[in-house]
Short mmCIF file of C-alpha atoms in Angstrom, two decimals:
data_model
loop_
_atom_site.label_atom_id
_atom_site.label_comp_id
_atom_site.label_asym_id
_atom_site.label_seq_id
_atom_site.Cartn_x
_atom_site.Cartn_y
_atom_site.Cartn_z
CA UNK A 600 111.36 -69.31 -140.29
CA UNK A 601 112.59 -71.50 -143.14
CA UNK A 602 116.45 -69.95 -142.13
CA UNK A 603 115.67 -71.29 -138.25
CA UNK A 604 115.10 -74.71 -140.00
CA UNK A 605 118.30 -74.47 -141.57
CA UNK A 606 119.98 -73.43 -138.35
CA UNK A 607 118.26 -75.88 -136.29
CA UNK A 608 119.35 -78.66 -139.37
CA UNK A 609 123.43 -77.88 -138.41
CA UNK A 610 122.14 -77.89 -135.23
CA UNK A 611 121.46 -81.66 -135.22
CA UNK A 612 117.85 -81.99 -136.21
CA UNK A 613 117.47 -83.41 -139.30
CA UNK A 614 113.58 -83.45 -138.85
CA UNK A 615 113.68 -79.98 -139.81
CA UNK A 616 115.22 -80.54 -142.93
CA UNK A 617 112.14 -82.43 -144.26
CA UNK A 618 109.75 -79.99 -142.85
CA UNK A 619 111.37 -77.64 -144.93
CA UNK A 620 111.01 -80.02 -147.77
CA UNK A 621 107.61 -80.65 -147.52
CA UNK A 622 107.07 -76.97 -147.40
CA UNK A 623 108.92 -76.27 -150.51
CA UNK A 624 109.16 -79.29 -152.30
CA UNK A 625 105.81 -78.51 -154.85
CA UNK A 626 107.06 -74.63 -155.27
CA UNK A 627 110.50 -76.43 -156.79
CA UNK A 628 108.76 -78.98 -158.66
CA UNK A 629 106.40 -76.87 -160.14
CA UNK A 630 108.76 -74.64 -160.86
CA UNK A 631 110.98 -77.56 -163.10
CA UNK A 632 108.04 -78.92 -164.80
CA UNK A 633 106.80 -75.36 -165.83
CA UNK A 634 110.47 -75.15 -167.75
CA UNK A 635 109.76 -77.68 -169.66
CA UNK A 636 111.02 -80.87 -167.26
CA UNK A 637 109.58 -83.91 -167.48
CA UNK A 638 108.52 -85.42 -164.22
CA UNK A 639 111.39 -88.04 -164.18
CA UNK A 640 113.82 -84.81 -164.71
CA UNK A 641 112.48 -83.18 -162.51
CA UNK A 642 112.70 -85.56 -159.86
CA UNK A 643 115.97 -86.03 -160.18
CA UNK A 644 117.12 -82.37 -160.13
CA UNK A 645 114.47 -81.65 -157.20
CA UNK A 646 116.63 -84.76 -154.97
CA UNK A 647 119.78 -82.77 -156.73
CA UNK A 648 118.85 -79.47 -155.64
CA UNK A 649 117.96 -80.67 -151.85
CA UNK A 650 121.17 -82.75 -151.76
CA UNK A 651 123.15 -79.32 -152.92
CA UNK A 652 121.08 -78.09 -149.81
CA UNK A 653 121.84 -80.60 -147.35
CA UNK A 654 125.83 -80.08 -148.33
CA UNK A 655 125.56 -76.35 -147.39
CA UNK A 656 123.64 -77.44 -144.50
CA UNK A 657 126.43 -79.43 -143.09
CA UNK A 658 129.32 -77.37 -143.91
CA UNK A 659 129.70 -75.10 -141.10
CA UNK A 660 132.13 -72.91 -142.98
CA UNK A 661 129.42 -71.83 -146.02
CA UNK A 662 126.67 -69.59 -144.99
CA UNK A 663 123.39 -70.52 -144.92
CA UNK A 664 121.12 -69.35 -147.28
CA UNK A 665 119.28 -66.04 -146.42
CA UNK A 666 115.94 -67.01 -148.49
CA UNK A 667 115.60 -70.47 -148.85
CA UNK A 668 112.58 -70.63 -150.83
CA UNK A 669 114.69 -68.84 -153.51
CA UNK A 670 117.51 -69.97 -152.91
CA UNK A 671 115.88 -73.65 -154.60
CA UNK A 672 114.20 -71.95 -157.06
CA UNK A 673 117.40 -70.76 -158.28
CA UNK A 674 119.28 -73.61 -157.71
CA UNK A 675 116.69 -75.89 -159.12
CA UNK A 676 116.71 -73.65 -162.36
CA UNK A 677 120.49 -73.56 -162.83
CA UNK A 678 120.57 -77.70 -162.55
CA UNK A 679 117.96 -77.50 -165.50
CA UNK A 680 120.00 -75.06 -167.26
CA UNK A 681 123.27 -77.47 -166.91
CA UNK A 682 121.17 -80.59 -168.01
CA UNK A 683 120.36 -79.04 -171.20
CA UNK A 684 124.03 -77.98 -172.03
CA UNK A 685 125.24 -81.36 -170.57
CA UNK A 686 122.17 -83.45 -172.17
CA UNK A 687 122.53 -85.34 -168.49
CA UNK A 688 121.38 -84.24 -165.13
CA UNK A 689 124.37 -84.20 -162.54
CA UNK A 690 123.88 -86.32 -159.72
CA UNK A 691 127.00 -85.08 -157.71
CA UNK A 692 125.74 -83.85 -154.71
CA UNK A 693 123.34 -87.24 -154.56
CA UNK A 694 126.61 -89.17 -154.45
CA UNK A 695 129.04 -87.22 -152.39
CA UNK A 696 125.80 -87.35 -149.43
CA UNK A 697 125.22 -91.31 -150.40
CA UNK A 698 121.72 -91.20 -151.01
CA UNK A 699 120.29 -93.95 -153.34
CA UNK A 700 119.09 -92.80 -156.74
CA UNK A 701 115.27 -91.49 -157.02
CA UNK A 702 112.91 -94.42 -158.80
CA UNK A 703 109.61 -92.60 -159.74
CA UNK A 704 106.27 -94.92 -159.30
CA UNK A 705 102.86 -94.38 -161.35
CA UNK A 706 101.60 -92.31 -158.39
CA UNK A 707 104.62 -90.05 -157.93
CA UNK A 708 104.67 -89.06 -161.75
CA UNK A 709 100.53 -88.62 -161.35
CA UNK A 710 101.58 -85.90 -158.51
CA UNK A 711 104.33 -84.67 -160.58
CA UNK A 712 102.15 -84.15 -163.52
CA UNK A 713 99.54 -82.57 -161.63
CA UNK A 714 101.95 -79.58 -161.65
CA UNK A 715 102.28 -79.67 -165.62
CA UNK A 716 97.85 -80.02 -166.28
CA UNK A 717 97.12 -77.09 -165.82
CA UNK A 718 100.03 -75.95 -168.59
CA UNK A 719 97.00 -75.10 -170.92
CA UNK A 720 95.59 -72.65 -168.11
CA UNK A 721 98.93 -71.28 -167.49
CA UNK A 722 99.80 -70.63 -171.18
CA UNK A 723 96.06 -68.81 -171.26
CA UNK A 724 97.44 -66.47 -168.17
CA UNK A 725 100.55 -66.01 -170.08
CA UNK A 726 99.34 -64.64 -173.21
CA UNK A 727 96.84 -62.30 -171.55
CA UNK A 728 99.35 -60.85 -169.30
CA UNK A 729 103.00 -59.30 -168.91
CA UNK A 730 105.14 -61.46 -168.72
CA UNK A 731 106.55 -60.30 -164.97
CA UNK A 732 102.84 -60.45 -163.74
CA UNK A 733 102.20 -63.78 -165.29
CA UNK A 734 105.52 -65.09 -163.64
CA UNK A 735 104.63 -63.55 -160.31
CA UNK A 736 100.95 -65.28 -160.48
CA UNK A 737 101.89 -68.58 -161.17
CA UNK A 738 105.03 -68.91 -159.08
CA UNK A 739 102.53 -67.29 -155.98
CA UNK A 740 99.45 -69.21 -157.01
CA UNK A 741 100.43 -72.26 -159.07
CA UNK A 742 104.33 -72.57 -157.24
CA UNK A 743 102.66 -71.56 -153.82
CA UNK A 744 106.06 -69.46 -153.03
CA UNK A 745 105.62 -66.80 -151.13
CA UNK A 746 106.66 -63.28 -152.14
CA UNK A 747 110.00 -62.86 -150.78
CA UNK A 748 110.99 -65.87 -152.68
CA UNK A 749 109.68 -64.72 -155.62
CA UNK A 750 110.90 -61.22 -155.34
CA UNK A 751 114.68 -62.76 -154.95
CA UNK A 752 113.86 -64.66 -157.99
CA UNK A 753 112.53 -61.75 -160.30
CA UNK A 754 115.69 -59.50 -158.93
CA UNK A 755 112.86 -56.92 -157.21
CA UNK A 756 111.27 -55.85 -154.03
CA UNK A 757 108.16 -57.93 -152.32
CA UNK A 758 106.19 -54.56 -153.30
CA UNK A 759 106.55 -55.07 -156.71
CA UNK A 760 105.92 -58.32 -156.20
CA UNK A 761 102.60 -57.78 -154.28
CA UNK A 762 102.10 -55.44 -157.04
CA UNK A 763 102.34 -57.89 -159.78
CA UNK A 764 100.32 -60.40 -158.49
CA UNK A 765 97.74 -57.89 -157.30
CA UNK A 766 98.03 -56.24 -161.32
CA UNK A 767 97.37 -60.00 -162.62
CA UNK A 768 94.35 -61.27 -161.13
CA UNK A 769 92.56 -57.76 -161.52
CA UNK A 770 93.59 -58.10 -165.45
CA UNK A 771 92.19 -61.67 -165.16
CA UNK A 772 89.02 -60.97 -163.22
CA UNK A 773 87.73 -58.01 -166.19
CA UNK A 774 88.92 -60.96 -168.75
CA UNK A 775 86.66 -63.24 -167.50
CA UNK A 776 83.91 -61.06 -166.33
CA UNK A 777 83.84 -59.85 -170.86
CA UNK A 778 83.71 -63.48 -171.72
CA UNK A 779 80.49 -64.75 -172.66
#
C-alpha cells in the first residue's frame, strides 16, 4: 500500500505523499531520537529524509522504493550517521526541492520528546533482553513499524521478526509476573 502511494505521488497526487507521512512520520522520528538525536536534529533529518523521498518520487528514471517504511528508517539512520562525521546535518535535498527550513515550536519538541520519555523504559527492555528482540520490540511497539519494515532493517525475514517480537514480550511478561 505505502508503494501505491508512491506510485500514485509520480502520478500527480501529492496528497498521498503526506498520507504516507503521517503514517510513517513517528516510526522515523522515534527511530532518530532513540539514536541519540535531539528533537531539533531530528527534525531536521526527518524533513531531510522525506525531501530525499520526494526527489526519488519525482524522478521517473530512479525506482521507487520497494519498502518504504524501511526504506526511511534506513535513510533516516544514514543522515544521522553523516551528521556525526560531518558535526552538521545536510540540508541538500531541503534546498534542491525549495522547501523553507524546519523551525521547531514548544509543542512540536513536547511531541518529539514524547518519543525519547520513555528512554528509561526502553533501556529497562534493553538490558533484560537480546539485543535483536529488544530492537524488534521497540521499533514494532515504540516505532509502530510494521514487520516488513523492520525485517528489511534487521537484514532478516518477517518470521524472524514475528519471532522476535513474539520471544520479547513473553521474556517480559515472566519478568514482570517475578517482580514483587
Amino acid at each position: 500500500e505505502d508503494v501505491e502511494l508512491l506510485r500514485r505521488t509520480r502520478e500527480g497526487e501529492p496528497d498521498c505523499f503526506g498520507t504516507l507521512f503521517r503514517r510513517h512520520h513517528r516510526m522515523a522520528l522515534g527511530g532518530l531520537v532513540r539514536r541519540g538525536a535531539s528533537p531539533e536534529l531530528a527534525a531536521d533529518l526527518l524533513g531531510e529524509t522525506f525531501a530525499v523521498l520526494l526527489e526519488v518520487v519525482r524522478d521517473e528514471r530512479r525506482e521507487l522504493p520497494a519498502n518504504p517504511a524501511a526504506w526511511l528508517l534506513l535513510t533516516s539512520g544514514r543522515l544521522l550517521i553523516d551528521v556525526r562525521r560531518r558535526g552538521r546535518a545536510a540540508d541538500s535535498a531541503h534546498a534542491r526541492l525549495g522547501l523553507a527550513p524546519i523551525v521547531l515550536q514548544d509543542p512540536d519538541i513536547e511531541l518529539i520528546l514524547d518519543a525519547a520519555r520513555d528512554e528509561e523504559l526502553l533501556a529497562r527492555i534493553r538490558s533484560l533482553l537480546p539485543p535483536e528482540q529488544a530492537e524488534a520490540l521497540t521499533a514494532r511497539v515504540v516505532g509502530e513499524a510494521d514487520y516488513a519494515a523492520i525485517a528489511s532493517a534487521q537484514a532478516t525475514s518477517e518470521a524472524a521478526v514475528r519471532q522476535r517480537v513474539s520471544r520479547a514480550l513473553a521474556t517480559l511478561r515472566a519478568t514482570l509476573r517475578s517482580e514483587p
